[in-house]
CSV table of C-alpha atoms and ligand atoms in Angstrom, one decimal:
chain,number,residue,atom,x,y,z
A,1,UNK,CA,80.5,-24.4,-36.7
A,2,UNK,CA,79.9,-21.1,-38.8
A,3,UNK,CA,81.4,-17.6,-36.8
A,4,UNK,CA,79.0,-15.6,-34.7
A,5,UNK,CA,77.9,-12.8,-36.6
A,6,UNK,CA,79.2,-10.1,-33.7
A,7,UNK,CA,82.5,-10.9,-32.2
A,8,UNK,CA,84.8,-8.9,-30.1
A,9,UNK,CA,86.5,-6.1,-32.2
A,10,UNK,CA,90.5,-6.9,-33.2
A,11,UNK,CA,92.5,-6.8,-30.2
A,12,UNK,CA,89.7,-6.7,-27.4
A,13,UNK,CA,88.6,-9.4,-25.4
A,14,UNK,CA,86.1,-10.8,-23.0
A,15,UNK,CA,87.2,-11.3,-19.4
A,16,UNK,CA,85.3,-14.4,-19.0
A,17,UNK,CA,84.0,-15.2,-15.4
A,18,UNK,CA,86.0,-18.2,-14.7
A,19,UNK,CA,89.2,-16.1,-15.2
A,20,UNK,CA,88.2,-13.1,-13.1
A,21,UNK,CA,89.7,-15.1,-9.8
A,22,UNK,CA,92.9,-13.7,-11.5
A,23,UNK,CA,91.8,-10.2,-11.8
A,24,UNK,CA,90.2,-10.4,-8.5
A,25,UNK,CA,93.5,-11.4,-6.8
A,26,UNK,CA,95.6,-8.7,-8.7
A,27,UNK,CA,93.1,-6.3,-6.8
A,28,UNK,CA,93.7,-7.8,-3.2
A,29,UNK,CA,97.5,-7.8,-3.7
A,30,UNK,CA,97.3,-4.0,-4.9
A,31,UNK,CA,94.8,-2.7,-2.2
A,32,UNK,CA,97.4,-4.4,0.6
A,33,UNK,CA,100.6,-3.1,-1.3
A,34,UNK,CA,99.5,-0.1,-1.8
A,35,UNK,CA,97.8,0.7,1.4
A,36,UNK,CA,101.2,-0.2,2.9
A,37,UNK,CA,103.0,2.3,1.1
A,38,UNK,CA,100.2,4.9,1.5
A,39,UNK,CA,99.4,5.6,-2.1
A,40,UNK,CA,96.2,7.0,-2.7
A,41,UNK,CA,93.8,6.0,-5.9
A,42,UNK,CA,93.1,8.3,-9.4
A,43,UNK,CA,90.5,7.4,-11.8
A,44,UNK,CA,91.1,9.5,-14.5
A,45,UNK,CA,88.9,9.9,-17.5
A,46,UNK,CA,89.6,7.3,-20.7
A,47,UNK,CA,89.7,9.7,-23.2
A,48,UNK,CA,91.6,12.9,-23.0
A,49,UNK,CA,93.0,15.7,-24.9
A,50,UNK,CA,95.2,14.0,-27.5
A,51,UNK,CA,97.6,16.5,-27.6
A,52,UNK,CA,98.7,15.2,-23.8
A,53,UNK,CA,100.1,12.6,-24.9
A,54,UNK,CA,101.7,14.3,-28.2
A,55,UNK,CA,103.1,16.5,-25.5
A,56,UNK,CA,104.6,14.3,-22.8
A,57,UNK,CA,104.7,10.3,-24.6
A,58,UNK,CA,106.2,12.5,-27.8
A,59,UNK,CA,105.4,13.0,-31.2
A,60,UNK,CA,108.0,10.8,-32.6
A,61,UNK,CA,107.4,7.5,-30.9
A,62,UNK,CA,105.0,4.3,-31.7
A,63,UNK,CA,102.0,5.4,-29.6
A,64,UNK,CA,101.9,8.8,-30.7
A,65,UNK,CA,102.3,7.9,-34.4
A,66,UNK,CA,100.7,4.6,-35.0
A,67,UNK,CA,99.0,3.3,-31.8
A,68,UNK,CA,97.1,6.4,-30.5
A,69,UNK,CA,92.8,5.6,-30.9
A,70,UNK,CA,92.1,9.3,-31.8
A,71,UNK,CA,88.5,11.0,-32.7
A,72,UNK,CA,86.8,14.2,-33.3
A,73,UNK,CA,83.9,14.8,-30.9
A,74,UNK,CA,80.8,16.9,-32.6
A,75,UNK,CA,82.4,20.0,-30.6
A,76,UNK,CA,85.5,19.7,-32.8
A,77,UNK,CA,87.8,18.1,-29.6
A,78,UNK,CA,90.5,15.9,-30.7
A,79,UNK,CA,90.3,13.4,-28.1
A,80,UNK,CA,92.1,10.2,-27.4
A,81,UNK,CA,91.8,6.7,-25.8
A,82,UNK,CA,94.2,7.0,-23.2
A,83,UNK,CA,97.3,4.6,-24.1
A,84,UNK,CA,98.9,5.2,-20.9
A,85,UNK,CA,98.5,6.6,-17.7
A,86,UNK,CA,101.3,9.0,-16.5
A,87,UNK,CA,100.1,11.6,-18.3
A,88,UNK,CA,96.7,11.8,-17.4
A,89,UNK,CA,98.1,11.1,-13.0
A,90,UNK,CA,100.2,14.4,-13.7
A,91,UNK,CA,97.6,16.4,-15.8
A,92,UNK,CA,95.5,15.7,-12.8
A,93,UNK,CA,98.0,16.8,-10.1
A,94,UNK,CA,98.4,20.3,-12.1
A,95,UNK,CA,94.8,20.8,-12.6
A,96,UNK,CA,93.4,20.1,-9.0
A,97,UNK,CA,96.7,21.8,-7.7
A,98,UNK,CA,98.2,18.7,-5.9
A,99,UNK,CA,101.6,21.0,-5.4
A,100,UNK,CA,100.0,22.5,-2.2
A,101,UNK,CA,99.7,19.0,-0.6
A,102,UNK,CA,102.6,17.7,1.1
A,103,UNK,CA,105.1,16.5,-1.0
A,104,UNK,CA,105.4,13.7,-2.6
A,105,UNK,CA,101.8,12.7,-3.7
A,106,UNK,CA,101.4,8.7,-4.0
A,107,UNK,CA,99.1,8.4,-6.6
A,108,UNK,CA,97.7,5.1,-7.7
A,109,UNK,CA,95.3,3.6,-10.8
A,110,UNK,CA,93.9,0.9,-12.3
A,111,UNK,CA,91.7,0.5,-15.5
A,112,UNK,CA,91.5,-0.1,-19.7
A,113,UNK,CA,94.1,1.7,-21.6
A,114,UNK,CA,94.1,1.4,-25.8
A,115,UNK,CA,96.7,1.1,-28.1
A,116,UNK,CA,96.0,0.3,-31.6
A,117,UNK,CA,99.0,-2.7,-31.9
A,118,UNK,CA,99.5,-5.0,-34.8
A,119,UNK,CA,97.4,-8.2,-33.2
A,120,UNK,CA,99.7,-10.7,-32.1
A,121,UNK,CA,99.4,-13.1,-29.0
A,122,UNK,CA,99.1,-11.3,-25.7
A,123,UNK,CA,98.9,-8.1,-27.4
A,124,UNK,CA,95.7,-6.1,-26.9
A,125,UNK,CA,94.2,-3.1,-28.2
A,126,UNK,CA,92.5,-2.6,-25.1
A,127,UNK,CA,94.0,-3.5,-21.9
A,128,UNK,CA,94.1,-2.9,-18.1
A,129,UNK,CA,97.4,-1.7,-16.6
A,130,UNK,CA,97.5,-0.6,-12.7
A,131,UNK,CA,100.6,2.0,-12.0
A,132,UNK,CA,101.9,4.1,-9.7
A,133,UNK,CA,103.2,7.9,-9.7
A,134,UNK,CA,104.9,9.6,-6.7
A,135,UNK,CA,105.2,13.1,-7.4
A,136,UNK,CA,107.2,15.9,-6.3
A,137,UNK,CA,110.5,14.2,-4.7
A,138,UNK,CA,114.0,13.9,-6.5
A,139,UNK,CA,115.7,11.9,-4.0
A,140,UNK,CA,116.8,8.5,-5.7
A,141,UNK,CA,115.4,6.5,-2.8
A,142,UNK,CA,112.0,7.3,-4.4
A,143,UNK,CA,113.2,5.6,-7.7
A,144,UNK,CA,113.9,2.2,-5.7
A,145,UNK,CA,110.8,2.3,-3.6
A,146,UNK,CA,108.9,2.5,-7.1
A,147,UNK,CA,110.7,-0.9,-8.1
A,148,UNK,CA,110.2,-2.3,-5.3
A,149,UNK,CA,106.6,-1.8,-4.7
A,150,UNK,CA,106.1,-2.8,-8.4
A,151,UNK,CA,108.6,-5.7,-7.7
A,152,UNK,CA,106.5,-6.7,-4.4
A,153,UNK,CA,103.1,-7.1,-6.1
A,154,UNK,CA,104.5,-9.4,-8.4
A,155,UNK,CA,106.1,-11.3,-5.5
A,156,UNK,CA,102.7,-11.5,-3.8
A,157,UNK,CA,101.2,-12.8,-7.1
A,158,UNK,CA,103.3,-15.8,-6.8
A,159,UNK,CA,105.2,-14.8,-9.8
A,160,UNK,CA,109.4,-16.3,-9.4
A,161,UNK,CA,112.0,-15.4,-11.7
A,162,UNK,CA,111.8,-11.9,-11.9
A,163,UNK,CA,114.7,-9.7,-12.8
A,164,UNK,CA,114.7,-5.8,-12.6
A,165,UNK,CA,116.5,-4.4,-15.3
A,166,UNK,CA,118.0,-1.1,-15.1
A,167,UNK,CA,119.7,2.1,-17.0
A,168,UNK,CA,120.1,5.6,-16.9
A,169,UNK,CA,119.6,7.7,-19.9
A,170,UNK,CA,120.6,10.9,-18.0
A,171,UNK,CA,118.5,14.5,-18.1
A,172,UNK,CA,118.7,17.2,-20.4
A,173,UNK,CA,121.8,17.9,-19.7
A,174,UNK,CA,123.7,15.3,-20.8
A,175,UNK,CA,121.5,13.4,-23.2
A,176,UNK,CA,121.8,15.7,-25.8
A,177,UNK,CA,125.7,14.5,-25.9
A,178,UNK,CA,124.7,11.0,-25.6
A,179,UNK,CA,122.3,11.8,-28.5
A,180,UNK,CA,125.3,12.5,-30.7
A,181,UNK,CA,127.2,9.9,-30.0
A,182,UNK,CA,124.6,7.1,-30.7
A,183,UNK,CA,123.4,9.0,-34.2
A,184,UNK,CA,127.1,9.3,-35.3
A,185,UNK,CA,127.9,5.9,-34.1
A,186,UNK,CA,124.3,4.6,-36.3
A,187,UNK,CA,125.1,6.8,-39.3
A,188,UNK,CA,128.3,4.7,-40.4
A,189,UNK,CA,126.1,1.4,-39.5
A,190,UNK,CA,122.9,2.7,-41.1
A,191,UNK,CA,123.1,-0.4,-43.9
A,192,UNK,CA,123.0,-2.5,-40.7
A,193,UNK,CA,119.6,-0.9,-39.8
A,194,UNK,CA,116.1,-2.0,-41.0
A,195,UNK,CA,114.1,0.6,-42.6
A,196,UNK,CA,112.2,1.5,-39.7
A,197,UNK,CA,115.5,2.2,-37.1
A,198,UNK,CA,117.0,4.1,-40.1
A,199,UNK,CA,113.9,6.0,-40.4
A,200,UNK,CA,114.0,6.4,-36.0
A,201,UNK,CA,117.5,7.3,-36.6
A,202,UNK,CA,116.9,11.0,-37.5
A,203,UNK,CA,113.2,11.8,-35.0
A,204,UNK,CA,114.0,9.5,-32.2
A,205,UNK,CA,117.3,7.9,-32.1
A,206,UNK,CA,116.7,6.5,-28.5
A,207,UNK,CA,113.8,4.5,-30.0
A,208,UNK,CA,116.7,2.5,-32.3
A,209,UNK,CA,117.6,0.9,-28.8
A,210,UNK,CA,114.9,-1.5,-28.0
A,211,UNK,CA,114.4,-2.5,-32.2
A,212,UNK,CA,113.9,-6.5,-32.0
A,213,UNK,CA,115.4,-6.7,-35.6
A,214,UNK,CA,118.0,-9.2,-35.0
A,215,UNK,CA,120.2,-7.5,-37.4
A,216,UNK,CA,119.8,-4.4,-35.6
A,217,UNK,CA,120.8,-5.9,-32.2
A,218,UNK,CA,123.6,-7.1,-33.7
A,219,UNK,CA,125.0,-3.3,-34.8
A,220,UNK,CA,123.4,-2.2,-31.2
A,221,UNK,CA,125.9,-3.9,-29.5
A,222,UNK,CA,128.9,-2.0,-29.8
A,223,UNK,CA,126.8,0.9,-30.0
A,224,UNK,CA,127.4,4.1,-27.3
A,225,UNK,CA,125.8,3.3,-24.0
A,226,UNK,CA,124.1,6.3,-21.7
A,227,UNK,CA,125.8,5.5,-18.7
A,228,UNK,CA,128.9,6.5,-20.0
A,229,UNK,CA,127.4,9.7,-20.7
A,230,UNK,CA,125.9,11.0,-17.9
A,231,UNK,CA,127.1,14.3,-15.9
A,232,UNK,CA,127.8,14.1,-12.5
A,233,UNK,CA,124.6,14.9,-11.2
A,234,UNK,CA,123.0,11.7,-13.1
A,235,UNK,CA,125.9,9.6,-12.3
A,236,UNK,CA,125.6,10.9,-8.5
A,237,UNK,CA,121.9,9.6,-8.7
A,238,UNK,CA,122.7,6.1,-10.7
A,239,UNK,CA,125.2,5.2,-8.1
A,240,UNK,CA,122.8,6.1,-5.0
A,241,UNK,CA,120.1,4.3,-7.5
A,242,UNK,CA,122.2,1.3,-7.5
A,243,UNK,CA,123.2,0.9,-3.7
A,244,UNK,CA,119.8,1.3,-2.0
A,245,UNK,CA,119.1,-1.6,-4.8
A,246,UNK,CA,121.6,-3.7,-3.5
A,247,UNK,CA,120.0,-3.4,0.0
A,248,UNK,CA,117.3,-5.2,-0.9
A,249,UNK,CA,117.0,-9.2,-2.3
A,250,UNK,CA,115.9,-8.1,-5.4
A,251,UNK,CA,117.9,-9.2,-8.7
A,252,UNK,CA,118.7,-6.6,-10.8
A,253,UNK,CA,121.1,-6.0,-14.2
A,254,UNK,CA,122.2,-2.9,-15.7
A,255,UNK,CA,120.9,-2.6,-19.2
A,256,UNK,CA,122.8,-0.5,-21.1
A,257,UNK,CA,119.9,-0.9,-24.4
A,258,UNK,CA,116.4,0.0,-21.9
A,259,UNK,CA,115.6,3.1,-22.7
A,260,UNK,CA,111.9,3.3,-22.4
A,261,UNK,CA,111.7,5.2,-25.4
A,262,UNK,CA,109.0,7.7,-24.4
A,263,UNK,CA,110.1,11.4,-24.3
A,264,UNK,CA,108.9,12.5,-20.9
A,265,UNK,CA,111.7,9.9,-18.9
A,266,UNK,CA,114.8,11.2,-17.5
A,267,UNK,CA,117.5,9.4,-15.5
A,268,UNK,CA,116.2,5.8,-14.1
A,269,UNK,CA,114.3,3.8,-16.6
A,270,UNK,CA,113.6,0.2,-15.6
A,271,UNK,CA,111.8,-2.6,-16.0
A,272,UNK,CA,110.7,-6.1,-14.2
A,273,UNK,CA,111.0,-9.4,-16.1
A,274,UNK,CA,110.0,-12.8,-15.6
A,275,UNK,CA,113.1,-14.9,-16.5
A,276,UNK,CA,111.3,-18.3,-16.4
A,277,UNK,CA,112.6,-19.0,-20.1
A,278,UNK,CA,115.4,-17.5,-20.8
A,279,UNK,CA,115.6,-17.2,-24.3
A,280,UNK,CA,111.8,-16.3,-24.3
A,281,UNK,CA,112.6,-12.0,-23.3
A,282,UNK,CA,108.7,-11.8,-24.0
A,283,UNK,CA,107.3,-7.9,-22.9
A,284,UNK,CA,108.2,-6.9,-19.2
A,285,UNK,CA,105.7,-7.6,-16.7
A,286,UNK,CA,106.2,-3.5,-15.3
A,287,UNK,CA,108.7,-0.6,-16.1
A,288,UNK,CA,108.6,2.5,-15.1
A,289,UNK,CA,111.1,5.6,-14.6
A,290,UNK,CA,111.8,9.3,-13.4
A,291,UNK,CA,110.4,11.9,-15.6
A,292,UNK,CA,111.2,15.4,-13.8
A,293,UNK,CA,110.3,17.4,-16.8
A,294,UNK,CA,106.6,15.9,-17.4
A,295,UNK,CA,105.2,18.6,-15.5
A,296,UNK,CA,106.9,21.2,-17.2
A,297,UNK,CA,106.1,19.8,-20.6
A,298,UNK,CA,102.4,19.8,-19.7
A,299,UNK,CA,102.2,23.8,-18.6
A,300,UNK,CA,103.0,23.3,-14.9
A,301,UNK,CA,106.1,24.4,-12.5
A,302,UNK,CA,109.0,22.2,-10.9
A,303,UNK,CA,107.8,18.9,-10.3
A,304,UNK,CA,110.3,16.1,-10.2
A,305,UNK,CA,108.6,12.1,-10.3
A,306,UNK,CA,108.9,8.9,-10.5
A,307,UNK,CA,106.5,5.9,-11.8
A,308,UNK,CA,105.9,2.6,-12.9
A,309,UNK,CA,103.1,0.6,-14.4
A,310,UNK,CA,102.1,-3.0,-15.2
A,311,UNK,CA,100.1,-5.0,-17.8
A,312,UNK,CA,97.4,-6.7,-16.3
A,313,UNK,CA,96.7,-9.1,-19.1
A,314,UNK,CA,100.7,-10.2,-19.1
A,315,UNK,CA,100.6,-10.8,-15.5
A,316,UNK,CA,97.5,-12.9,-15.5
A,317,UNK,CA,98.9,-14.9,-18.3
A,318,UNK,CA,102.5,-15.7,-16.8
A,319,UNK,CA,99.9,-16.3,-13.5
A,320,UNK,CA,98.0,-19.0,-15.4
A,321,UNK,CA,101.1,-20.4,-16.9
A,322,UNK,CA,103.0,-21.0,-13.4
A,323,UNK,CA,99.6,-22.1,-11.6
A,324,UNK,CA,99.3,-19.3,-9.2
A,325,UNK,CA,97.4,-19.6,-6.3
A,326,UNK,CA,93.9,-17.8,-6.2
A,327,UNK,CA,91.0,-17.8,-4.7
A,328,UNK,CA,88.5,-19.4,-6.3
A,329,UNK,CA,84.8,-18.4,-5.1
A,330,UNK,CA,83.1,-20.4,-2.5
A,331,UNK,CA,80.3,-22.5,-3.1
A,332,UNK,CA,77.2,-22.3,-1.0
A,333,UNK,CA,77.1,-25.2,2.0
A,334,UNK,CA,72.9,-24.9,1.8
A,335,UNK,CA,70.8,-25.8,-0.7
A,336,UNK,CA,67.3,-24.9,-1.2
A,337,UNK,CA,65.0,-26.9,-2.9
A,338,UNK,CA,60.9,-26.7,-3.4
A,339,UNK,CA,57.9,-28.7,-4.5
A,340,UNK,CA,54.6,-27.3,-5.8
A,341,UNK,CA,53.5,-24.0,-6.7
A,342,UNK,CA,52.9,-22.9,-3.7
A,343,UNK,CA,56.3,-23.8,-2.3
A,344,UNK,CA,57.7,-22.3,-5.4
A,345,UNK,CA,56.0,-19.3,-4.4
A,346,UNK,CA,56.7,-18.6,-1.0
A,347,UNK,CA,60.7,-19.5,-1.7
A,348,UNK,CA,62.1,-16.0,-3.2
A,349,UNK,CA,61.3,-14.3,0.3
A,350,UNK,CA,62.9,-17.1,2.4
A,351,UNK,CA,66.2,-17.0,0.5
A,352,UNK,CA,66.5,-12.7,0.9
A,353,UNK,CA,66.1,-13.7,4.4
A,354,UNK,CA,68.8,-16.4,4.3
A,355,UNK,CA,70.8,-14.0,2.4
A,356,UNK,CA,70.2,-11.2,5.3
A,357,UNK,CA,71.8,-13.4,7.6
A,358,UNK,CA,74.9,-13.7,5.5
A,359,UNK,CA,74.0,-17.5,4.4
A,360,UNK,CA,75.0,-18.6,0.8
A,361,UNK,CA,72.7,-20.5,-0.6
A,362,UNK,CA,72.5,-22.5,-3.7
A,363,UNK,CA,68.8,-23.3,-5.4
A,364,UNK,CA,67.8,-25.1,-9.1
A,365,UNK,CA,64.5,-22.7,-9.3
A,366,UNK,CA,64.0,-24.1,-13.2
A,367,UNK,CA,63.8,-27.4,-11.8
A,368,UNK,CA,60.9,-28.9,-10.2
A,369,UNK,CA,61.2,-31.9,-9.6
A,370,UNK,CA,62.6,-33.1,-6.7
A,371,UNK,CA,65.4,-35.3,-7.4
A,372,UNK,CA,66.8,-32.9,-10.3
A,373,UNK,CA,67.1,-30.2,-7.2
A,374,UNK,CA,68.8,-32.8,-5.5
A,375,UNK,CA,71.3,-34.1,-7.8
A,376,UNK,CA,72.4,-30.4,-8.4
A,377,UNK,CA,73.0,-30.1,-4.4
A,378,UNK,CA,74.9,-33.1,-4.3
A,379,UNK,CA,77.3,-31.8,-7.5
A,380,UNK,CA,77.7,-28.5,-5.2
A,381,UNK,CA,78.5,-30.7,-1.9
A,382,UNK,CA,76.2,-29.0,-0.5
A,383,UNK,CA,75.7,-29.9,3.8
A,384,UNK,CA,72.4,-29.0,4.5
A,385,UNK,CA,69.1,-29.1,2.1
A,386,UNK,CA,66.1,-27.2,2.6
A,387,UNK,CA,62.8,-28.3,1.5
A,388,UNK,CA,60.3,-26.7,1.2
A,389,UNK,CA,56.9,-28.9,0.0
A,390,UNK,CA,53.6,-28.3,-0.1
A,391,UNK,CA,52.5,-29.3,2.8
A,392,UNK,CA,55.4,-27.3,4.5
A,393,UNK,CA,54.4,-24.4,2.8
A,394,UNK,CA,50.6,-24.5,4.0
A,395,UNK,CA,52.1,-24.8,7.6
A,396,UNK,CA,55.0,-22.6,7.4
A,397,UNK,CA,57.2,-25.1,8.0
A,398,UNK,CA,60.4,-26.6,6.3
A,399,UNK,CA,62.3,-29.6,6.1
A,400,UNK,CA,66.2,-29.5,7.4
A,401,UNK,CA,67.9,-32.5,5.8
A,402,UNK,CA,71.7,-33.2,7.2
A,403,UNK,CA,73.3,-34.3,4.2
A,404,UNK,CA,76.5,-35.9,6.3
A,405,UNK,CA,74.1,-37.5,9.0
A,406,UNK,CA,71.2,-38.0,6.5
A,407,UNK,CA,68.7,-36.8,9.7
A,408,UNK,CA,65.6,-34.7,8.7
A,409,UNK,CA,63.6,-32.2,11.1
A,410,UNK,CA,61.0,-30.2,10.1
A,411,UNK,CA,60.8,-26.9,11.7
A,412,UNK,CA,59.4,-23.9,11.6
A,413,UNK,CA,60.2,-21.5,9.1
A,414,UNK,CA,61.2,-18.8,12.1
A,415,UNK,CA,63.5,-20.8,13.3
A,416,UNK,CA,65.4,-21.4,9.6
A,417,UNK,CA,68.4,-19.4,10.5
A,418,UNK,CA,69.0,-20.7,14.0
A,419,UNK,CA,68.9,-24.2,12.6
A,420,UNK,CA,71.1,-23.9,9.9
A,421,UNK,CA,73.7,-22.0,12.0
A,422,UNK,CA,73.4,-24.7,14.6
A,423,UNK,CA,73.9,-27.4,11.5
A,424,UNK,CA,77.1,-25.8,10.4
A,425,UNK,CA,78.8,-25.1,14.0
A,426,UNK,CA,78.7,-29.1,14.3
A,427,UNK,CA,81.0,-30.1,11.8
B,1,ZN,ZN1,115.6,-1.9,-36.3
B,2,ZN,ZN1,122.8,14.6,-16.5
């Protein structure tokens, strides 16, 4: 078979309908999640300024430099795809002036974000995440509530295994010492590097942290870690971080590598992985962090936050691949079939009725003859059958066949509804 001649660009896909019973079920679980824990929803626009995100993300990392969907609007804006959502949450909360509301504002979205990645499997150019931002609160507890509501959507999914992994990579502070330490300590190794952590090596050094380059993670071991870095403010926070973790059933690790390499974190980075295979450390299901300086960055005053988001497409995968329970949609219990012209006529306005009442109803409408109507009512199981004939239809009548007892009334098309209730009460 020769290719269509229009396909789906590189890196975007179709959400067919026989998979959106996943989607649909990652909505439930959010709505009830996150109407527990009182966040409230942000749509925010898909393109913004791109200089946002060359603010807060940072101009030295992979979605500023080589994954950002960038273009010139006829006004001469330089807009961008959104790539991610923090950004936009806390451009929002400046704008509208979210700092007069009590604080902290639970913010929550869902939607397509774009990143232009090298296609690979699982990887998208455009893809939905949901996430979460509470804004305006310092206190560490916040940080754990943000794993744990992240951690118990995934629960609710049906997803096992999972394993929050956790580090802190201190504030301003403190960094800039840990900074040192890892460049000096990467400078005698540089040999060890590939070309593109030797290049990371002198604009983002963090960044050298989460290479995959085996050879890299080899010299990474014995590299510096930020926890031995931190002042006592951020080790006060890590250790409160840690012990409202360990009140809760959740497994966790320290991580001494996760840095989240996006310039606007500070302190808590973390992340939630499915452990299923061990060996197979695919992309984290969610990660998230602090980042009290984000609103400064962007132009507004002191507004310490925390976050986390999660890839929709990744989730719905590891969902498929564990058999997760969903919902699949129900199929009608009535069928509604026709013979003639007439019958055909007069059946559009019976079914808006049906459908008034709440009654699903299945019909073949392309097919008329009878037993092809009835062969599809049988595939769908369907319990009762309507039929509506000519004769019927000249007396406003219609057949009510039983399909477990195999009876037949006729009666009048008035009474349609209160027969077909009745039918359904008695099994
Ligand atoms: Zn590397
Ligand atoms: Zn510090």
């Amino acid at each position: 078979m020769s290719k269509p001649k229009f396909q789906t660009p590189t890196g975007m896909h179709d959400i067919l309908p026989q998979d959106q019973v996943y989607y649909e079920k990652i909505q439930e679980v959010l709505k009830k999640v996150f109407s527990f824990y009182d966040f409230e929803k942000i749509d925010t626009p898909i393109l913004e300024d791109a200089n946002l995100f060359v603010r807060s993300v940072g101009e030295n990392t992979d979605i500023v430099e080589k994954e950002m969907f960038t273009l010139r609007t006829k006004g001469k804006d330089f807009l961008a795809l959104r790539p991610e959502g923090t950004a936009s949450a806390m451009r929002a909360y400046i704008e509208h002036g979210f700092v007069s509301l009590p604080q902290p504002v639970r913010l929550w979205y869902y939607g397509p974000f774009f990143r232009y990645e090298r296609p690979q499997a699982g990887r998208y150019r455009q893809f939905n995440q949901f996430g979460i931002e509470i804004i305006g609160e310092k206190d560490p507890i916040i940080d754990v509530q943000s794993i744990l509501v992240m951690y118990s959507i995934l629960h609710d999914l049906g997803l096992k295994n999972l394993m929050v992994k956790i580090n802190s990579i201190g504030d301003d502070d403190c960094r800039s010492l840990y900074r040192k330490a890892l460049v000096k300590y990467l400078r005698e190794k540089k040999s060890t590097l590939c070309s593109d952590c030797q290049r990371r090596m002198k604009v983002n050094p963090l960044r050298v942290l989460d290479c995959k380059n085996e050879k890299c993670q080899e010299t990474l071991s014995s590299a510096p870690q930020s926890v031995d870095y931190l002042c006592d403010e951020c080790k006060k926070h890590l250790k409160d971080v840690l012990e409202y973790l360990d009140e809760l059933k959740v497994p966790y690790c320290l991580d001494s590598r996760l840095v989240r390499g996006l310039d606007y974190y500070t302190r808590t980075v973390f992340e939630i992985i499915s452990t299923r295979e061990s060996e197979n450390m695919g992309d984290a299901l969610a990660g998230g962090g602090r980042y009290d300086n984000l609103s400064k960055m962007l132009g507004g005053g002191e507004a310490p936050a925390c976050g986390a988001a999660a890839g929709v497409e990744r989730i719905v995968s590891e969902m498929r691949e564990i058999k997760a329970k969903v919902n699949f949609p129900s199929v009608p219990e009535i069928f509604f079939a026709q013979i003639g012209p007439l019958a055909k006529k007069k059946s559009l306005p019976i079914l808006e009725d049906l459908r008034k009442a709440g009654i699903k109803v299945g019909e073949a409408f392309g097919k008329d003859a009878l037993k092809a109507q009835l062969g599809k009512a049988s595939r769908l199981g369907a319990k009762v059958v309507l039929i509506l004939g000519q004769r019927e239809a000249l007396n406003n009548m219609i057949l009510v066949r039983n399909m477990q007892t195999a009876k037949q009334v006729e009666v009048s098309q008035e009474d349609i509804i209160k027969e077909v209730k009745n039918i359904l009460k008695e099994k």
